[in-house]
Protein backbone atom coordinates (compact mmCIF):
# COMPACT_ATOMS: atom_id res chain seq x y z
CA MET A 1 26.16 -9.04 -25.36
CA SER A 2 22.39 -8.94 -25.73
CA THR A 3 20.85 -6.79 -28.45
CA ASP A 4 17.51 -6.41 -26.64
CA CYS A 5 18.27 -2.82 -25.74
CA SER A 6 19.04 -1.78 -29.32
CA LYS A 7 15.53 -1.90 -30.76
CA ARG A 8 15.30 1.86 -31.31
CA GLU A 9 16.65 3.17 -34.63
CA THR A 10 17.94 6.55 -33.48
CA LEU A 11 18.39 8.41 -30.20
CA SER A 12 19.68 11.95 -29.97
CA LEU A 13 22.10 13.07 -27.29
CA GLU A 14 19.36 15.25 -25.84
CA GLU A 15 17.05 12.24 -25.60
CA ALA A 16 19.80 10.19 -24.04
CA THR A 17 20.18 12.76 -21.27
CA ILE A 18 18.09 11.49 -18.37
CA PRO A 19 14.91 13.48 -17.78
CA ASN A 20 15.26 13.18 -14.03
CA MET A 21 18.91 14.37 -13.89
CA TRP A 22 17.96 17.36 -11.78
CA GLU A 23 16.22 15.12 -9.29
CA ILE A 24 19.41 13.08 -8.93
CA ALA A 25 21.56 16.19 -8.68
CA ALA A 26 19.28 17.64 -6.01
CA ILE A 27 19.54 14.47 -3.91
CA VAL A 28 23.32 14.44 -4.19
CA GLU A 29 23.49 18.11 -3.28
CA VAL A 30 21.33 17.68 -0.17
CA LEU A 31 23.29 14.63 0.97
CA GLU A 32 26.59 16.43 0.46
CA ARG A 33 25.42 19.57 2.22
CA LYS A 34 24.39 17.65 5.30
CA GLU A 35 27.45 15.34 5.15
CA ILE A 36 25.33 12.21 5.29
CA ARG A 37 26.97 8.76 4.99
CA MET A 38 25.43 6.56 2.31
CA LEU A 39 24.58 2.90 2.87
CA SER A 40 26.31 1.12 0.01
CA ASN A 41 24.32 -2.11 0.31
CA ASN A 42 20.84 -0.65 0.50
CA ARG A 43 18.33 -2.43 -1.71
CA THR A 44 16.58 0.71 -2.94
CA ALA A 45 18.87 3.64 -3.56
CA LEU A 46 16.54 6.61 -3.41
CA THR A 47 14.62 5.22 -0.44
CA ALA A 48 17.96 4.98 1.37
CA SER A 49 18.66 8.60 0.52
CA PHE A 50 15.40 9.75 2.07
CA MET A 51 15.97 7.64 5.19
CA LEU A 52 19.42 9.15 5.60
CA ILE A 53 18.18 12.71 5.16
CA LEU A 54 15.89 12.08 8.14
CA SER A 55 18.88 12.37 10.45
CA MET A 56 19.54 16.01 9.51
CA SER A 57 19.49 18.18 12.61
CA ALA A 58 19.31 21.59 10.94
CA THR A 59 15.90 22.96 9.99
CA PRO A 60 15.87 23.71 6.24
CA THR A 61 14.85 27.13 5.00
CA TRP A 62 11.82 26.91 2.71
CA SER A 63 11.54 30.04 0.59
CA GLY A 64 8.79 28.69 -1.67
CA SER A 65 10.55 30.32 -4.62
CA PRO A 66 12.01 28.03 -7.33
CA GLN A 67 14.25 30.88 -8.48
CA GLU A 68 15.74 31.39 -5.01
CA TYR A 69 16.39 27.69 -4.53
CA CYS A 70 17.85 27.26 -8.02
CA LYS A 71 20.18 30.24 -7.67
CA GLY A 72 21.79 28.49 -4.74
CA VAL A 73 22.19 25.26 -6.72
CA ALA A 74 23.14 26.51 -10.18
CA GLY A 75 25.81 28.97 -9.13
CA GLU A 76 26.74 31.21 -12.06
CA SER A 77 25.35 28.96 -14.79
CA TYR A 78 22.25 30.33 -16.55
CA ARG A 79 21.78 26.99 -18.31
CA LEU A 80 21.62 25.07 -15.02
CA LEU A 81 19.43 27.81 -13.52
CA GLU A 82 16.96 27.51 -16.40
CA THR A 83 16.88 23.70 -16.17
CA CYS A 84 16.46 23.79 -12.42
CA MET A 85 13.71 26.44 -12.46
CA ARG A 86 11.76 24.61 -15.15
CA GLY A 87 11.83 21.38 -13.16
CA GLU A 88 11.00 23.14 -9.88
CA GLU A 89 8.08 25.10 -11.33
CA GLU A 90 6.63 22.02 -13.02
CA ALA A 91 6.91 20.04 -9.78
CA ARG A 92 5.31 22.90 -7.80
CA ASN A 93 2.37 23.08 -10.22
CA ARG A 94 1.84 19.32 -10.07
CA LEU A 95 1.85 19.34 -6.28
CA GLN A 96 -0.56 22.29 -6.10
CA SER A 97 -2.99 20.60 -8.48
CA ARG A 98 -3.57 17.50 -6.34
CA SER A 99 -4.62 16.61 -2.82
CA LEU A 100 -1.85 15.40 -0.52
CA ASP A 101 -1.72 13.46 2.72
CA PRO A 102 -0.95 16.20 5.30
CA GLN A 103 1.46 13.97 7.24
CA ILE A 104 3.41 12.97 4.11
CA LYS A 105 3.44 16.56 2.84
CA ALA A 106 4.82 17.90 6.13
CA TYR A 107 7.48 15.18 6.31
CA CYS A 108 8.66 15.66 2.73
CA LYS A 109 8.63 19.45 2.95
CA LYS A 110 10.92 19.17 5.96
CA ILE A 111 13.56 17.06 4.22
CA ALA A 112 13.33 18.55 0.70
CA ASP A 113 15.43 21.56 1.72
CA GLY A 114 13.57 24.03 -0.48
CA SER A 115 13.24 21.87 -3.61
CA TYR A 116 9.77 21.15 -5.01
CA ARG A 117 11.27 18.47 -7.29
CA LEU A 118 12.81 16.63 -4.36
CA MET A 119 9.65 17.12 -2.35
CA GLU A 120 7.57 15.62 -5.18
CA THR A 121 9.87 12.60 -5.39
CA CYS A 122 9.70 12.11 -1.63
CA ILE A 123 5.89 12.34 -1.65
CA ARG A 124 5.67 9.80 -4.47
CA ARG A 125 7.90 7.33 -2.61
CA GLU A 126 6.04 7.84 0.65
CA GLU A 127 2.67 7.31 -1.05
CA GLU A 128 3.97 4.14 -2.71
CA ALA A 129 5.27 2.86 0.64
CA LYS A 130 1.93 3.64 2.29
CA ALA A 131 0.05 1.79 -0.46
CA ASN A 132 2.45 -1.13 -0.15
CA ILE A 133 1.84 -1.40 3.60
CA GLN A 134 -1.90 -1.30 3.05
CA SER A 135 -1.58 -3.98 0.34
CA ARG A 136 0.37 -6.27 2.65
CA GLN A 137 -2.19 -5.83 5.39
CA ALA A 138 -4.97 -6.71 2.92
CA ASP A 139 -3.20 -9.76 1.47
CA PRO A 140 -0.08 -10.81 3.45
CA GLN A 141 0.28 -14.03 1.40
CA GLN A 142 0.54 -12.26 -1.93
CA ASN A 143 3.53 -13.46 -3.98
CA THR A 144 5.06 -10.45 -5.71
CA ASP A 145 8.11 -12.16 -7.19
CA GLU A 146 6.60 -14.50 -9.78
CA LEU A 147 7.89 -13.96 -13.33
CA THR A 148 7.15 -15.87 -16.49
CA GLY A 149 9.99 -17.62 -18.30
CA GLY A 150 10.13 -14.82 -20.88
CA GLU A 151 10.24 -12.14 -18.19
CA LYS A 152 13.06 -13.93 -16.36
CA GLY A 153 15.01 -14.13 -19.62
CA LYS A 154 14.47 -10.44 -20.25
CA LEU A 155 15.69 -9.52 -16.76
CA VAL A 156 18.84 -11.59 -17.21
CA SER A 157 19.40 -9.87 -20.56
CA LEU A 158 19.09 -6.45 -18.91
CA LEU A 159 21.58 -7.45 -16.23
CA VAL A 160 24.07 -8.74 -18.82
CA ASP A 161 23.81 -5.45 -20.70
CA TYR A 162 24.37 -3.54 -17.47
CA ALA A 163 27.51 -5.54 -16.69
CA ASP A 164 28.90 -4.57 -20.10
CA PHE A 165 28.06 -0.85 -19.82
CA ARG A 166 29.29 -0.80 -16.22
CA HIS A 167 32.70 -2.00 -17.41
CA ARG A 168 32.80 0.56 -20.23
CA VAL A 169 31.94 3.51 -17.96
CA GLN A 170 34.51 2.33 -15.43
CA GLU A 171 37.11 2.45 -18.23
CA VAL A 172 36.08 6.05 -18.97
CA ARG A 173 36.59 6.98 -15.32
CA GLU A 174 39.95 5.18 -15.14
CA THR A 175 41.11 7.00 -18.27
CA ARG A 176 40.16 10.35 -16.72
CA ARG A 177 41.88 9.51 -13.43
CA SER A 178 45.02 8.72 -15.43
CA GLY A 179 44.95 12.27 -16.78
CA TYR A 180 43.61 11.47 -20.24
CA ALA A 181 40.32 11.97 -22.11
CA SER A 182 38.29 9.25 -23.80
CA ASP A 183 37.54 9.52 -27.52
CA THR A 184 34.54 11.78 -28.11
CA LYS A 185 32.95 9.54 -30.76
CA ASP A 186 33.23 6.56 -28.44
CA LEU A 187 31.63 8.59 -25.65
CA ILE A 188 28.71 9.62 -27.88
CA THR A 189 28.15 5.98 -28.88
CA LEU A 190 28.30 4.97 -25.22
CA ALA A 191 25.79 7.67 -24.23
CA LYS A 192 23.40 6.48 -26.94
CA GLY A 193 23.69 2.86 -25.79
CA ILE A 194 23.01 3.82 -22.18
CA GLY A 195 19.95 5.79 -23.24
CA GLU A 196 18.59 2.81 -25.16
CA CYS A 197 19.11 0.51 -22.18
CA ILE A 198 17.26 2.94 -19.91
CA ILE A 199 14.29 2.72 -22.26
CA ALA A 200 14.51 -1.09 -22.24
CA ALA A 201 14.60 -1.19 -18.42
CA GLN A 202 11.66 1.21 -18.20
CA LYS A 203 9.59 -0.91 -20.60
CA PHE A 204 10.39 -4.05 -18.60
CA ARG A 205 9.43 -2.39 -15.32
CA SER A 206 6.14 -1.16 -16.77
CA ALA A 207 5.37 -4.61 -18.20
CA ILE A 208 5.72 -6.41 -14.84
CA HIS A 209 4.26 -3.70 -12.62
CA ILE A 210 1.24 -4.54 -10.52
CA VAL A 211 -0.71 -1.52 -9.26
CA GLY A 212 -0.36 -1.16 -5.51
CA VAL A 213 2.61 -3.52 -5.25
CA THR A 214 6.06 -1.97 -4.84
CA ASP A 215 8.17 -4.77 -3.33
CA ASN A 216 8.49 -6.98 -6.41
CA LYS A 217 12.21 -7.87 -6.46
CA ALA A 218 12.41 -7.82 -10.26
CA GLU A 219 10.75 -4.40 -10.35
CA VAL A 220 13.13 -3.09 -7.68
CA THR A 221 16.08 -4.39 -9.70
CA ALA A 222 14.77 -2.72 -12.86
CA SER A 223 14.35 0.56 -10.96
CA ASN A 224 17.89 0.35 -9.61
CA LEU A 225 19.14 -0.29 -13.14
CA ILE A 226 17.42 2.89 -14.30
CA TYR A 227 18.93 4.92 -11.44
CA ALA A 228 22.40 3.47 -12.07
CA TYR A 229 22.16 4.19 -15.79
CA ALA A 230 21.02 7.75 -14.99
CA ALA A 231 24.20 8.38 -13.01
CA MET A 232 26.34 6.66 -15.66
CA SER A 233 24.78 8.81 -18.38
CA GLN A 234 25.65 12.01 -16.53
CA ILE A 235 29.24 10.80 -16.14
CA VAL A 236 29.54 10.18 -19.88
CA HIS A 237 27.84 13.46 -20.84
CA ALA A 238 30.15 15.36 -18.50
CA GLU A 239 33.09 13.82 -20.36
CA ILE A 240 31.57 14.82 -23.71
CA ASP A 241 31.04 18.39 -22.48
CA ARG A 242 34.62 18.48 -21.23
CA ASN A 243 35.96 17.38 -24.63
CA ILE A 244 33.79 19.66 -26.78
CA TYR A 245 32.73 22.72 -24.80
CA LEU A 246 34.53 23.02 -21.47
CA SER A 247 38.10 21.86 -21.99
CA LYS A 248 39.47 24.39 -19.51
CA SER A 249 36.76 24.06 -16.88
CA ASP A 250 36.81 21.67 -13.94
CA ILE A 251 33.00 21.71 -13.63
CA PRO A 252 32.47 18.61 -15.85
CA LEU A 253 35.07 16.72 -13.82
CA ARG A 254 33.34 17.61 -10.55
CA VAL A 255 29.94 16.69 -12.00
CA ALA A 256 31.32 13.30 -13.09
CA GLU A 257 32.79 12.70 -9.63
CA LYS A 258 29.48 13.45 -7.89
CA HIS A 259 27.52 11.15 -10.16
CA GLU A 260 30.13 8.44 -9.70
CA GLU A 261 29.51 8.65 -5.93
CA LEU A 262 25.78 8.22 -6.52
CA TRP A 263 26.43 5.34 -8.92
CA LYS A 264 28.62 3.59 -6.33
CA MET A 265 25.75 3.83 -3.86
CA ILE A 266 23.30 2.18 -6.27
CA ASP A 267 25.54 -0.39 -7.96
CA PRO A 268 25.78 -2.94 -5.08
CA SER A 269 21.98 -3.37 -5.15
CA ILE A 270 22.11 -4.74 -8.72
CA PRO A 271 22.69 -8.51 -9.06
CA VAL A 272 25.94 -9.50 -10.77
CA VAL A 273 25.63 -11.47 -14.01
CA SER A 274 28.65 -12.67 -15.98
CA ILE A 275 28.91 -11.65 -19.62
CA PRO A 276 28.84 -14.76 -21.89
C-alpha cells in the first residue's frame, strides 16, 4: 500500500469528520424523500443527483428559515440541529453576499427543497457547468486530460489507497450485518487514515486544476474519490458512535446504511486498481 496519504503527523477525529457531511446528508435526504432512483454508473455523482432531482413533480416548500428546514431534518437531536443550522446560515450568508445568475438561482432554489446548503452546492455546480460550456465553445480542441508522469503516478497511488480502504470499510459493514461490532481502536485508526487520504486527494485535485476547465478526467476521478471517502468516513464514524455513545440506539446504524447507499452510487465511477 502506498504511504503517500500518510504525510500528516496527526489528525483528530473531529478533523477527520468531513466538513461537507451535511451537504451529503441533505442530498441523500432529498433523494429519499422523493424516491428517486440513482444511476449507479454515472461519472459524476453529485451531478447525477441534481439531474435526478429534476424529475420531482412536487413543488418544494421554501420557508427561507434555516431553523425550520433543520428541524425537519434533525428530528429530536439538538446536536444535528445545531450543525445543520450553522451550515444553512453560513450558506445563506454566502449566497446573499454575491451576485447570482437569475436562471441558475431559480433552478437551484426549486430543487433545493428548502436547504441553502444544497442550493449553494447546486449553484456552484451549475456555474461550473456553464463555464465549462463556454470554455469548450472558445477552444473546442483543448486537451484537458494531459498529466505529467509524476501526476499519473500520484493518481495511481491514490487509486491503490482507495482500493485498500474500500476493502476495509466493506469488512466493517459485513461485520455489522453479521450482528457484531468492529473494534473501536481499529475504527478510529481507519477514520484517521480515510481523513488523511481525503486531504491527499484534495491536494492532488488542486494541483492539476485548470481554472474554467471542469471535464478533466483525472480531476473528476479525484473528486469522486473525495465524495466516496466522505461517505466512507460517515460510515466509520457512525460505527464509532455506536460503540462509544449510542450502543442502544439504532440511529448510527441507519446513518451508516444511508451513507453506504450514497457510497454505492459513487463507487462505480472510480477506476479499479489492483493492490500490489
